[in-house]
Amino acid sequence: GFTIQTITGDPPAPIKGQVWYNTTSNVLKGRISGAGAWASGGATNTGRDSNAGAGTRDAALSMGGRSTPHPTVTANVEFYDGSTWTEQANLNQQRQLAAGSGSQTAALCISGSYPGSGDLLTNNEEYNGTSWSEDNNVNTARRSAGSAGTSAPASLLFAGRNGGYYGNTESWNGTSWTEVNNVNTARGYISGAGSQTDAILVAGSNGANQSLFETWDGTSWTETTNINTARSSAVSAGTSTGALFYGGNVPPPTSTLTESWNGTAWTEIADLSQSRYDFAGASCTDSNTAALAVGGYPAYMTTTEEWDGAPASTVTFTSS
């Protein structure tokens, strides 16, 4: 067994799973996880898969991807305000399987491929809320890479596919890309989220689907607790202390699986309504309590789903 903490009142910042006895109210209390669910959001104007995302659940960008007629690679960009998608200024370069970072008004669209998987791009474009401009290129062209960054001038690009599977990490300071420490396991078709100093890299493939999970502390990558179900081409939201991972390529081809990270372990929770992979999220500043799924394969989806995860709460335990 273990000793339950006895304190006057409640602890100032309880964590999920913590239990204590409140001597002021003479009750046993604890901190529990909140529930969460996916709900339908507004449909995009252009159906697509292999698109990149940036921003937050209620202020998102969807950039590029593949659309009809098959397989048109597009430069199309749309804004989401939490209910409706609106057409915005297009990218300068059509691309698919690119990486996105930043906010709705200060974003990057990085690397990717055009017109096919063999034609990889080093192009890096920056959005100022009105238009896209070409910035300094990345050092290593790649597709299906991960990215992180809450603002355009402070972003990361990591891993990805370029013939083989890459472990390279590059850091953007608003002017140039610099090679920093590699991920531990090179792979592509990954999912990344977080900030330039607190990022996550989830799952992916290096010939076989992976369940590996790595966190970035601003200097190096650390392998930590694996996800429950290996998959690739999925989306994540959050940081090393709280994240969501959803969808992806799991035989048979698409998945609705959603897993939540509490800083210690992954737990399977409510599934997406629509199975999908190669889709976009708004993963840069959201967490395991707010996320977005936009577009995806198959059938160049226009559907959007919004995750609303109730935060952890303090409860009083009773005999009933």
PDB file of C-alpha atoms in Angstrom:
ATOM      1  CA  GLY A   1       0.000   0.000   0.000  1.00  0.00           C
ATOM      2  CA  PHE A   2       0.932   3.672   0.192  1.00  0.00           C
ATOM      3  CA  THR A   3       0.443   6.574   2.577  1.00  0.00           C
ATOM      4  CA  ILE A   4      -2.215   9.130   1.636  1.00  0.00           C
ATOM      5  CA  GLN A   5      -1.080  12.703   2.225  1.00  0.00           C
ATOM      6  CA  THR A   6      -2.916  14.575   4.979  1.00  0.00           C
ATOM      7  CA  ILE A   7      -3.027  18.349   4.516  1.00  0.00           C
ATOM      8  CA  THR A   8      -4.973  21.419   5.555  1.00  0.00           C
ATOM      9  CA  GLY A   9      -7.121  22.269   2.556  1.00  0.00           C
ATOM     10  CA  ASP A  10      -6.135  21.138  -0.958  1.00  0.00           C
ATOM     11  CA  PRO A  11      -2.666  21.116  -2.589  1.00  0.00           C
ATOM     12  CA  PRO A  12      -2.032  24.249  -4.718  1.00  0.00           C
ATOM     13  CA  ALA A  13      -1.388  22.366  -7.981  1.00  0.00           C
ATOM     14  CA  PRO A  14      -2.570  18.748  -7.787  1.00  0.00           C
ATOM     15  CA  ILE A  15      -1.697  16.378 -10.600  1.00  0.00           C
ATOM     16  CA  LYS A  16      -3.920  13.710 -12.165  1.00  0.00           C
ATOM     17  CA  GLY A  17      -3.943  10.595  -9.990  1.00  0.00           C
ATOM     18  CA  GLN A  18      -3.005  12.408  -6.773  1.00  0.00           C
ATOM     19  CA  VAL A  19      -5.061  11.535  -3.640  1.00  0.00           C
ATOM     20  CA  TRP A  20      -5.071  13.393  -0.291  1.00  0.00           C
ATOM     21  CA  TYR A  21      -7.097  13.811   2.898  1.00  0.00           C
ATOM     22  CA  ASN A  22      -8.381  17.354   3.474  1.00  0.00           C
ATOM     23  CA  THR A  23      -8.364  17.942   7.256  1.00  0.00           C
ATOM     24  CA  THR A  24     -10.324  21.187   6.919  1.00  0.00           C
ATOM     25  CA  SER A  25     -13.394  19.529   5.381  1.00  0.00           C
ATOM     26  CA  ASN A  26     -12.552  16.037   6.712  1.00  0.00           C
ATOM     27  CA  VAL A  27     -12.943  14.329   3.309  1.00  0.00           C
ATOM     28  CA  LEU A  28     -10.806  12.214   0.983  1.00  0.00           C
ATOM     29  CA  LYS A  29     -10.158  13.988  -2.316  1.00  0.00           C
ATOM     30  CA  GLY A  30      -8.330  13.332  -5.572  1.00  0.00           C
ATOM     31  CA  ARG A  31      -7.511  14.634  -9.025  1.00  0.00           C
ATOM     32  CA  ILE A  32      -9.071  12.770 -11.972  1.00  0.00           C
ATOM     33  CA  SER A  33      -8.930  13.014 -15.752  1.00  0.00           C
ATOM     34  CA  GLY A  34     -11.762  14.707 -17.584  1.00  0.00           C
ATOM     35  CA  ALA A  35     -13.737  13.088 -20.393  1.00  0.00           C
ATOM     36  CA  GLY A  36     -13.501  14.195 -23.992  1.00  0.00           C
ATOM     37  CA  ALA A  37     -15.192  13.704 -27.365  1.00  0.00           C
ATOM     38  CA  TRP A  38     -14.912  14.504 -31.065  1.00  0.00           C
ATOM     39  CA  ALA A  39     -17.623  16.647 -32.670  1.00  0.00           C
ATOM     40  CA  SER A  40     -18.305  17.701 -36.264  1.00  0.00           C
ATOM     41  CA  GLY A  41     -16.890  21.038 -37.365  1.00  0.00           C
ATOM     42  CA  GLY A  42     -17.340  23.113 -40.514  1.00  0.00           C
ATOM     43  CA  ALA A  43     -16.548  21.594 -43.925  1.00  0.00           C
ATOM     44  CA  THR A  44     -13.597  22.950 -45.910  1.00  0.00           C
ATOM     45  CA  ASN A  45     -14.206  24.572 -49.284  1.00  0.00           C
ATOM     46  CA  THR A  46     -11.666  22.304 -51.009  1.00  0.00           C
ATOM     47  CA  GLY A  47     -11.526  18.589 -50.232  1.00  0.00           C
ATOM     48  CA  ARG A  48      -7.975  17.325 -49.861  1.00  0.00           C
ATOM     49  CA  ASP A  49      -5.513  15.008 -48.218  1.00  0.00           C
ATOM     50  CA  SER A  50      -1.760  15.336 -47.532  1.00  0.00           C
ATOM     51  CA  ASN A  51      -2.361  18.912 -46.309  1.00  0.00           C
ATOM     52  CA  ALA A  52      -0.381  20.776 -43.638  1.00  0.00           C
ATOM     53  CA  GLY A  53      -1.876  22.517 -40.608  1.00  0.00           C
ATOM     54  CA  ALA A  54      -0.974  25.298 -38.197  1.00  0.00           C
ATOM     55  CA  GLY A  55      -2.584  27.359 -35.464  1.00  0.00           C
ATOM     56  CA  THR A  56      -5.136  26.251 -32.885  1.00  0.00           C
ATOM     57  CA  ARG A  57      -8.450  24.412 -32.949  1.00  0.00           C
ATOM     58  CA  ASP A  58     -10.462  27.644 -33.183  1.00  0.00           C
ATOM     59  CA  ALA A  59      -7.969  29.614 -35.301  1.00  0.00           C
ATOM     60  CA  ALA A  60      -6.412  27.177 -37.773  1.00  0.00           C
ATOM     61  CA  LEU A  61      -4.793  27.072 -41.211  1.00  0.00           C
ATOM     62  CA  SER A  62      -5.008  24.251 -43.777  1.00  0.00           C
ATOM     63  CA  MET A  63      -2.289  24.505 -46.438  1.00  0.00           C
ATOM     64  CA  GLY A  64      -1.637  22.725 -49.721  1.00  0.00           C
ATOM     65  CA  GLY A  65      -2.239  18.999 -50.210  1.00  0.00           C
ATOM     66  CA  ARG A  66      -3.786  16.847 -52.924  1.00  0.00           C
ATOM     67  CA  SER A  67      -7.204  17.478 -54.420  1.00  0.00           C
ATOM     68  CA  THR A  68      -9.343  16.635 -57.452  1.00  0.00           C
ATOM     69  CA  PRO A  69      -9.011  15.897 -60.290  1.00  0.00           C
ATOM     70  CA  HIS A  70      -6.730  13.122 -59.071  1.00  0.00           C
ATOM     71  CA  PRO A  71      -4.007  13.792 -58.139  1.00  0.00           C
ATOM     72  CA  THR A  72      -3.843  17.597 -58.315  1.00  0.00           C
ATOM     73  CA  VAL A  73      -1.309  19.107 -55.908  1.00  0.00           C
ATOM     74  CA  THR A  74      -2.673  22.427 -54.710  1.00  0.00           C
ATOM     75  CA  ALA A  75      -1.445  25.728 -53.263  1.00  0.00           C
ATOM     76  CA  ASN A  76      -4.852  26.386 -51.699  1.00  0.00           C
ATOM     77  CA  VAL A  77      -4.975  27.830 -48.149  1.00  0.00           C
ATOM     78  CA  GLU A  78      -8.015  28.100 -45.865  1.00  0.00           C
ATOM     79  CA  PHE A  79      -8.675  29.723 -42.451  1.00  0.00           C
ATOM     80  CA  TYR A  80     -10.856  28.210 -39.712  1.00  0.00           C
ATOM     81  CA  ASP A  81     -12.545  30.374 -37.066  1.00  0.00           C
ATOM     82  CA  GLY A  82     -14.002  27.537 -35.011  1.00  0.00           C
ATOM     83  CA  SER A  83     -17.050  27.079 -37.241  1.00  0.00           C
ATOM     84  CA  THR A  84     -16.360  28.154 -40.854  1.00  0.00           C
ATOM     85  CA  TRP A  85     -13.508  27.710 -43.351  1.00  0.00           C
ATOM     86  CA  THR A  86     -12.630  30.710 -45.552  1.00  0.00           C
ATOM     87  CA  GLU A  87     -10.379  30.838 -48.619  1.00  0.00           C
ATOM     88  CA  GLN A  88      -7.185  32.865 -48.072  1.00  0.00           C
ATOM     89  CA  ALA A  89      -4.119  33.813 -50.124  1.00  0.00           C
ATOM     90  CA  ASN A  90      -2.541  30.785 -51.800  1.00  0.00           C
ATOM     91  CA  LEU A  91       0.961  29.493 -51.228  1.00  0.00           C
ATOM     92  CA  ASN A  92       3.522  30.456 -53.880  1.00  0.00           C
ATOM     93  CA  GLN A  93       4.441  26.790 -54.397  1.00  0.00           C
ATOM     94  CA  GLN A  94       1.965  23.939 -54.702  1.00  0.00           C
ATOM     95  CA  ARG A  95       2.949  21.126 -52.334  1.00  0.00           C
ATOM     96  CA  GLN A  96       1.814  17.984 -50.555  1.00  0.00           C
ATOM     97  CA  LEU A  97       3.025  16.276 -47.363  1.00  0.00           C
ATOM     98  CA  ALA A  98       4.578  19.538 -46.174  1.00  0.00           C
ATOM     99  CA  ALA A  99       5.035  20.559 -42.529  1.00  0.00           C
ATOM    100  CA  GLY A 100       3.324  23.528 -40.891  1.00  0.00           C
ATOM    101  CA  SER A 101       4.026  25.556 -37.772  1.00  0.00           C
ATOM    102  CA  GLY A 102       3.080  28.815 -36.100  1.00  0.00           C
ATOM    103  CA  SER A 103      -0.227  30.620 -35.689  1.00  0.00           C
ATOM    104  CA  GLN A 104      -3.038  31.591 -38.042  1.00  0.00           C
ATOM    105  CA  THR A 105      -1.434  34.993 -38.653  1.00  0.00           C
ATOM    106  CA  ALA A 106       2.252  34.020 -38.449  1.00  0.00           C
ATOM    107  CA  ALA A 107       2.811  30.587 -39.982  1.00  0.00           C
ATOM    108  CA  LEU A 108       5.359  28.558 -41.936  1.00  0.00           C
ATOM    109  CA  CYS A 109       4.735  25.986 -44.668  1.00  0.00           C
ATOM    110  CA  ILE A 110       7.904  23.916 -44.935  1.00  0.00           C
ATOM    111  CA  SER A 111       9.375  21.510 -47.498  1.00  0.00           C
ATOM    112  CA  GLY A 112       7.081  18.742 -48.870  1.00  0.00           C
ATOM    113  CA  SER A 113       6.898  17.512 -52.458  1.00  0.00           C
ATOM    114  CA  TYR A 114       5.600  18.528 -55.906  1.00  0.00           C
ATOM    115  CA  PRO A 115       4.260  17.179 -58.210  1.00  0.00           C
ATOM    116  CA  GLY A 116       5.026  13.641 -57.037  1.00  0.00           C
ATOM    117  CA  SER A 117       6.777  11.912 -54.173  1.00  0.00           C
ATOM    118  CA  GLY A 118      10.116  11.999 -56.042  1.00  0.00           C
ATOM    119  CA  ASP A 119      10.219  15.800 -56.392  1.00  0.00           C
ATOM    120  CA  LEU A 120      11.102  17.078 -52.916  1.00  0.00           C
ATOM    121  CA  LEU A 121      11.193  20.733 -51.973  1.00  0.00           C
ATOM    122  CA  THR A 122      13.482  22.787 -49.746  1.00  0.00           C
ATOM    123  CA  ASN A 123      11.112  25.765 -50.053  1.00  0.00           C
ATOM    124  CA  ASN A 124      10.088  27.523 -46.854  1.00  0.00           C
ATOM    125  CA  GLU A 125       7.216  30.020 -46.998  1.00  0.00           C
ATOM    126  CA  GLU A 126       6.114  32.431 -44.275  1.00  0.00           C
ATOM    127  CA  TYR A 127       2.615  33.886 -43.802  1.00  0.00           C
ATOM    128  CA  ASN A 128       2.092  37.304 -42.202  1.00  0.00           C
ATOM    129  CA  GLY A 129      -1.695  37.165 -41.955  1.00  0.00           C
ATOM    130  CA  THR A 130      -2.166  38.553 -45.471  1.00  0.00           C
ATOM    131  CA  SER A 131       0.262  36.940 -47.919  1.00  0.00           C
ATOM    132  CA  TRP A 132       2.986  34.299 -48.321  1.00  0.00           C
ATOM    133  CA  SER A 133       6.631  35.143 -48.970  1.00  0.00           C
ATOM    134  CA  GLU A 134       9.605  32.931 -49.777  1.00  0.00           C
ATOM    135  CA  ASP A 135      12.090  32.632 -46.904  1.00  0.00           C
ATOM    136  CA  ASN A 136      15.458  30.885 -46.634  1.00  0.00           C
ATOM    137  CA  ASN A 137      15.265  27.220 -47.559  1.00  0.00           C
ATOM    138  CA  VAL A 138      15.672  24.259 -45.229  1.00  0.00           C
ATOM    139  CA  ASN A 139      18.996  22.387 -45.406  1.00  0.00           C
ATOM    140  CA  THR A 140      17.461  18.984 -46.166  1.00  0.00           C
ATOM    141  CA  ALA A 141      14.464  18.558 -48.479  1.00  0.00           C
ATOM    142  CA  ARG A 142      11.913  16.073 -47.116  1.00  0.00           C
ATOM    143  CA  ARG A 143       8.257  15.126 -46.979  1.00  0.00           C
ATOM    144  CA  SER A 144       6.083  13.611 -44.251  1.00  0.00           C
ATOM    145  CA  ALA A 145       8.242  15.304 -41.608  1.00  0.00           C
ATOM    146  CA  GLY A 146       7.282  16.620 -38.192  1.00  0.00           C
ATOM    147  CA  SER A 147       7.213  20.237 -37.095  1.00  0.00           C
ATOM    148  CA  ALA A 148       6.705  22.310 -33.968  1.00  0.00           C
ATOM    149  CA  GLY A 149       6.498  25.993 -33.138  1.00  0.00           C
ATOM    150  CA  THR A 150       3.951  28.363 -31.692  1.00  0.00           C
ATOM    151  CA  SER A 151       5.148  31.258 -33.859  1.00  0.00           C
ATOM    152  CA  ALA A 152       6.738  31.475 -37.300  1.00  0.00           C
ATOM    153  CA  PRO A 153      10.096  32.915 -36.075  1.00  0.00           C
ATOM    154  CA  ALA A 154      10.676  29.972 -33.703  1.00  0.00           C
ATOM    155  CA  SER A 155      10.060  26.595 -35.325  1.00  0.00           C
ATOM    156  CA  LEU A 156      11.466  23.074 -35.643  1.00  0.00           C
ATOM    157  CA  LEU A 157      11.487  20.599 -38.543  1.00  0.00           C
ATOM    158  CA  PHE A 158      12.444  16.992 -37.832  1.00  0.00           C
ATOM    159  CA  ALA A 159      12.701  13.495 -39.337  1.00  0.00           C
ATOM    160  CA  GLY A 160      10.807  12.740 -42.593  1.00  0.00           C
ATOM    161  CA  ARG A 161      11.264  10.885 -45.881  1.00  0.00           C
ATOM    162  CA  ASN A 162      13.770  11.618 -48.652  1.00  0.00           C
ATOM    163  CA  GLY A 163      14.324   8.358 -50.497  1.00  0.00           C
ATOM    164  CA  GLY A 164      15.357   6.907 -47.151  1.00  0.00           C
ATOM    165  CA  TYR A 165      14.216   7.887 -43.679  1.00  0.00           C
ATOM    166  CA  TYR A 166      15.729  10.938 -41.990  1.00  0.00           C
ATOM    167  CA  GLY A 167      16.536  11.762 -38.386  1.00  0.00           C
ATOM    168  CA  ASN A 168      17.685  15.334 -39.050  1.00  0.00           C
ATOM    169  CA  THR A 169      16.352  18.168 -36.887  1.00  0.00           C
ATOM    170  CA  GLU A 170      16.534  21.794 -38.033  1.00  0.00           C
ATOM    171  CA  SER A 171      15.782  24.901 -35.976  1.00  0.00           C
ATOM    172  CA  TRP A 172      14.456  28.177 -37.490  1.00  0.00           C
ATOM    173  CA  ASN A 173      15.241  31.530 -35.867  1.00  0.00           C
ATOM    174  CA  GLY A 174      13.227  33.695 -38.246  1.00  0.00           C
ATOM    175  CA  THR A 175      16.151  34.077 -40.657  1.00  0.00           C
ATOM    176  CA  SER A 176      17.871  30.740 -41.237  1.00  0.00           C
ATOM    177  CA  TRP A 177      17.697  27.006 -40.546  1.00  0.00           C
ATOM    178  CA  THR A 178      20.375  25.392 -38.356  1.00  0.00           C
ATOM    179  CA  GLU A 179      21.080  21.678 -37.938  1.00  0.00           C
ATOM    180  CA  VAL A 180      20.661  20.589 -34.304  1.00  0.00           C
ATOM    181  CA  ASN A 181      20.538  17.177 -32.591  1.00  0.00           C
ATOM    182  CA  ASN A 182      18.909  14.333 -34.537  1.00  0.00           C
ATOM    183  CA  VAL A 183      15.939  12.290 -33.385  1.00  0.00           C
ATOM    184  CA  ASN A 184      16.822   8.893 -31.899  1.00  0.00           C
ATOM    185  CA  THR A 185      15.026   6.789 -34.527  1.00  0.00           C
ATOM    186  CA  ALA A 186      14.968   8.009 -38.130  1.00  0.00           C
ATOM    187  CA  ARG A 187      11.534   7.684 -39.718  1.00  0.00           C
ATOM    188  CA  GLY A 188       8.934   9.354 -41.923  1.00  0.00           C
ATOM    189  CA  TYR A 189       5.149   9.737 -41.961  1.00  0.00           C
ATOM    190  CA  ILE A 190       5.462  11.047 -38.416  1.00  0.00           C
ATOM    191  CA  SER A 191       3.481  13.438 -36.287  1.00  0.00           C
ATOM    192  CA  GLY A 192       4.979  16.410 -34.467  1.00  0.00           C
ATOM    193  CA  ALA A 193       3.652  19.169 -32.254  1.00  0.00           C
ATOM    194  CA  GLY A 194       4.613  21.588 -29.492  1.00  0.00           C
ATOM    195  CA  SER A 195       7.036  24.479 -29.344  1.00  0.00           C
ATOM    196  CA  GLN A 196      10.668  25.031 -30.320  1.00  0.00           C
ATOM    197  CA  THR A 197      11.724  24.156 -26.752  1.00  0.00           C
ATOM    198  CA  ASP A 198       9.079  21.551 -25.857  1.00  0.00           C
ATOM    199  CA  ALA A 199       8.160  19.346 -28.823  1.00  0.00           C
ATOM    200  CA  ILE A 200       6.902  15.815 -29.406  1.00  0.00           C
ATOM    201  CA  LEU A 201       7.499  13.276 -32.170  1.00  0.00           C
ATOM    202  CA  VAL A 202       4.959  10.448 -32.304  1.00  0.00           C
ATOM    203  CA  ALA A 203       4.963   7.113 -34.176  1.00  0.00           C
ATOM    204  CA  GLY A 204       5.639   7.059 -37.956  1.00  0.00           C
ATOM    205  CA  SER A 205       7.215   4.457 -40.213  1.00  0.00           C
ATOM    206  CA  ASN A 206      10.690   3.373 -41.320  1.00  0.00           C
ATOM    207  CA  GLY A 207       9.366   0.517 -43.421  1.00  0.00           C
ATOM    208  CA  ALA A 208       7.027  -0.664 -40.661  1.00  0.00           C
ATOM    209  CA  ASN A 209       4.635   1.310 -38.464  1.00  0.00           C
ATOM    210  CA  GLN A 210       6.201   2.469 -35.198  1.00  0.00           C
ATOM    211  CA  SER A 211       4.866   3.062 -31.679  1.00  0.00           C
ATOM    212  CA  LEU A 212       7.891   5.126 -30.604  1.00  0.00           C
ATOM    213  CA  PHE A 213       7.446   8.439 -28.792  1.00  0.00           C
ATOM    214  CA  GLU A 214      10.167  11.086 -28.347  1.00  0.00           C
ATOM    215  CA  THR A 215      10.214  14.451 -26.569  1.00  0.00           C
ATOM    216  CA  TRP A 216      12.420  17.491 -27.282  1.00  0.00           C
ATOM    217  CA  ASP A 217      13.635  19.779 -24.482  1.00  0.00           C
ATOM    218  CA  GLY A 218      15.209  22.470 -26.653  1.00  0.00           C
ATOM    219  CA  THR A 219      18.504  20.595 -26.929  1.00  0.00           C
ATOM    220  CA  SER A 220      17.986  16.884 -27.458  1.00  0.00           C
ATOM    221  CA  TRP A 221      15.419  14.154 -28.132  1.00  0.00           C
ATOM    222  CA  THR A 222      14.546  11.545 -25.491  1.00  0.00           C
ATOM    223  CA  GLU A 223      12.687   8.286 -26.094  1.00  0.00           C
ATOM    224  CA  THR A 224       9.919   7.749 -23.559  1.00  0.00           C
ATOM    225  CA  THR A 225       6.705   5.683 -23.172  1.00  0.00           C
ATOM    226  CA  ASN A 226       5.410   4.214 -26.449  1.00  0.00           C
ATOM    227  CA  ILE A 227       1.890   4.761 -27.754  1.00  0.00           C
ATOM    228  CA  ASN A 228      -0.480   1.782 -27.534  1.00  0.00           C
ATOM    229  CA  THR A 229      -1.066   1.226 -31.273  1.00  0.00           C
ATOM    230  CA  ALA A 230       1.703   1.624 -33.853  1.00  0.00           C
ATOM    231  CA  ARG A 231       0.708   3.720 -36.855  1.00  0.00           C
ATOM    232  CA  SER A 232       1.871   6.295 -39.384  1.00  0.00           C
ATOM    233  CA  SER A 233       0.508   9.417 -41.138  1.00  0.00           C
ATOM    234  CA  ALA A 234      -1.478  10.457 -38.050  1.00  0.00           C
ATOM    235  CA  VAL A 235      -1.704  13.825 -36.243  1.00  0.00           C
ATOM    236  CA  SER A 236      -0.757  14.993 -32.764  1.00  0.00           C
ATOM    237  CA  ALA A 237      -1.385  18.062 -30.617  1.00  0.00           C
ATOM    238  CA  GLY A 238       0.277  19.216 -27.413  1.00  0.00           C
ATOM    239  CA  THR A 239       3.638  19.014 -25.663  1.00  0.00           C
ATOM    240  CA  SER A 240       5.686  16.662 -23.467  1.00  0.00           C
ATOM    241  CA  THR A 241       3.302  17.159 -20.527  1.00  0.00           C
ATOM    242  CA  GLY A 242      -0.049  16.732 -22.287  1.00  0.00           C
ATOM    243  CA  ALA A 243      -0.803  15.559 -25.821  1.00  0.00           C
ATOM    244  CA  LEU A 244      -3.330  13.925 -28.142  1.00  0.00           C
ATOM    245  CA  PHE A 245      -2.541  11.500 -30.999  1.00  0.00           C
ATOM    246  CA  TYR A 246      -5.240  10.482 -33.468  1.00  0.00           C
ATOM    247  CA  GLY A 247      -6.112   8.826 -36.774  1.00  0.00           C
ATOM    248  CA  GLY A 248      -3.410   7.330 -38.977  1.00  0.00           C
ATOM    249  CA  ASN A 249      -2.525   4.426 -41.205  1.00  0.00           C
ATOM    250  CA  VAL A 250      -3.214   1.149 -39.377  1.00  0.00           C
ATOM    251  CA  PRO A 251      -4.078  -1.926 -41.460  1.00  0.00           C
ATOM    252  CA  PRO A 252      -6.804  -1.943 -42.696  1.00  0.00           C
ATOM    253  CA  PRO A 253      -5.713   1.385 -44.139  1.00  0.00           C
ATOM    254  CA  THR A 254      -7.282   4.044 -41.930  1.00  0.00           C
ATOM    255  CA  SER A 255      -7.841   4.471 -38.209  1.00  0.00           C
ATOM    256  CA  THR A 256     -10.147   6.358 -35.849  1.00  0.00           C
ATOM    257  CA  LEU A 257      -7.976   5.630 -32.796  1.00  0.00           C
ATOM    258  CA  THR A 258      -7.301   8.477 -30.357  1.00  0.00           C
ATOM    259  CA  GLU A 259      -4.784   8.342 -27.512  1.00  0.00           C
ATOM    260  CA  SER A 260      -4.150  10.876 -24.750  1.00  0.00           C
ATOM    261  CA  TRP A 261      -0.780  11.540 -23.046  1.00  0.00           C
ATOM    262  CA  ASN A 262      -0.704  12.845 -19.469  1.00  0.00           C
ATOM    263  CA  GLY A 263       3.060  13.251 -19.196  1.00  0.00           C
ATOM    264  CA  THR A 264       3.535   9.659 -18.017  1.00  0.00           C
ATOM    265  CA  ALA A 265       1.354   7.251 -20.011  1.00  0.00           C
ATOM    266  CA  TRP A 266      -0.791   6.944 -23.145  1.00  0.00           C
ATOM    267  CA  THR A 267      -4.470   6.050 -22.736  1.00  0.00           C
ATOM    268  CA  GLU A 268      -6.924   5.133 -25.511  1.00  0.00           C
ATOM    269  CA  ILE A 269      -9.964   7.419 -25.392  1.00  0.00           C
ATOM    270  CA  ALA A 270     -12.920   8.387 -27.632  1.00  0.00           C
ATOM    271  CA  ASP A 271     -12.311   7.658 -31.335  1.00  0.00           C
ATOM    272  CA  LEU A 272     -12.660   9.983 -34.296  1.00  0.00           C
ATOM    273  CA  SER A 273     -16.005   9.693 -36.074  1.00  0.00           C
ATOM    274  CA  GLN A 274     -14.277   9.379 -39.466  1.00  0.00           C
ATOM    275  CA  SER A 275     -11.205   7.202 -40.026  1.00  0.00           C
ATOM    276  CA  ARG A 276      -8.481   9.067 -41.908  1.00  0.00           C
ATOM    277  CA  TYR A 277      -4.762   9.451 -42.550  1.00  0.00           C
ATOM    278  CA  ASP A 278      -2.551  12.019 -44.325  1.00  0.00           C
ATOM    279  CA  PHE A 279      -4.617  14.856 -42.861  1.00  0.00           C
ATOM    280  CA  ALA A 280      -3.915  18.121 -41.069  1.00  0.00           C
ATOM    281  CA  GLY A 281      -4.387  19.267 -37.508  1.00  0.00           C
ATOM    282  CA  ALA A 282      -3.875  22.492 -35.613  1.00  0.00           C
ATOM    283  CA  SER A 283      -1.181  21.053 -33.469  1.00  0.00           C
ATOM    284  CA  CYS A 284       1.203  23.834 -32.615  1.00  0.00           C
ATOM    285  CA  THR A 285      -0.389  25.282 -29.500  1.00  0.00           C
ATOM    286  CA  ASP A 286      -3.253  22.930 -28.678  1.00  0.00           C
ATOM    287  CA  SER A 287      -3.089  20.052 -26.185  1.00  0.00           C
ATOM    288  CA  ASN A 288      -4.939  16.916 -25.098  1.00  0.00           C
ATOM    289  CA  THR A 289      -7.947  19.137 -24.344  1.00  0.00           C
ATOM    290  CA  ALA A 290      -8.263  20.857 -27.764  1.00  0.00           C
ATOM    291  CA  ALA A 291      -7.407  19.572 -31.245  1.00  0.00           C
ATOM    292  CA  LEU A 292      -8.545  19.522 -34.875  1.00  0.00           C
ATOM    293  CA  ALA A 293      -8.680  16.952 -37.709  1.00  0.00           C
ATOM    294  CA  VAL A 294      -8.984  18.431 -41.226  1.00  0.00           C
ATOM    295  CA  GLY A 295      -9.358  16.603 -44.529  1.00  0.00           C
ATOM    296  CA  GLY A 296      -7.484  13.382 -45.213  1.00  0.00           C
ATOM    297  CA  TYR A 297      -7.502  10.153 -47.147  1.00  0.00           C
ATOM    298  CA  PRO A 298      -9.571   8.522 -48.554  1.00  0.00           C
ATOM    299  CA  ALA A 299     -11.687  10.569 -50.962  1.00  0.00           C
ATOM    300  CA  TYR A 300     -10.149  14.041 -50.472  1.00  0.00           C
ATOM    301  CA  MET A 301     -12.227  14.789 -47.399  1.00  0.00           C
ATOM    302  CA  THR A 302     -13.852  18.127 -46.624  1.00  0.00           C
ATOM    303  CA  THR A 303     -14.839  16.963 -43.134  1.00  0.00           C
ATOM    304  CA  THR A 304     -13.508  18.588 -39.974  1.00  0.00           C
ATOM    305  CA  GLU A 305     -13.646  17.179 -36.451  1.00  0.00           C
ATOM    306  CA  GLU A 306     -13.004  19.118 -33.242  1.00  0.00           C
ATOM    307  CA  TRP A 307     -11.732  17.576 -30.004  1.00  0.00           C
ATOM    308  CA  ASP A 308     -13.064  18.983 -26.752  1.00  0.00           C
ATOM    309  CA  GLY A 309     -11.351  17.315 -23.822  1.00  0.00           C
ATOM    310  CA  ALA A 310     -12.539  18.310 -20.376  1.00  0.00           C
ATOM    311  CA  PRO A 311      -9.592  19.262 -18.138  1.00  0.00           C
ATOM    312  CA  ALA A 312      -8.666  17.332 -15.020  1.00  0.00           C
ATOM    313  CA  SER A 313     -10.782  18.127 -11.946  1.00  0.00           C
ATOM    314  CA  THR A 314     -10.678  17.691  -8.177  1.00  0.00           C
ATOM    315  CA  VAL A 315     -13.331  15.365  -6.743  1.00  0.00           C
ATOM    316  CA  THR A 316     -14.424  14.231  -3.295  1.00  0.00           C
ATOM    317  CA  PHE A 317     -14.520  10.466  -2.772  1.00  0.00           C
ATOM    318  CA  THR A 318     -17.529   9.080  -0.945  1.00  0.00           C
ATOM    319  CA  SER A 319     -18.480   5.608   0.282  1.00  0.00           C
ATOM    320  CA  SER A 320     -21.021   5.290  -2.531  1.00  0.00           C
TER     321      SER A 320
END
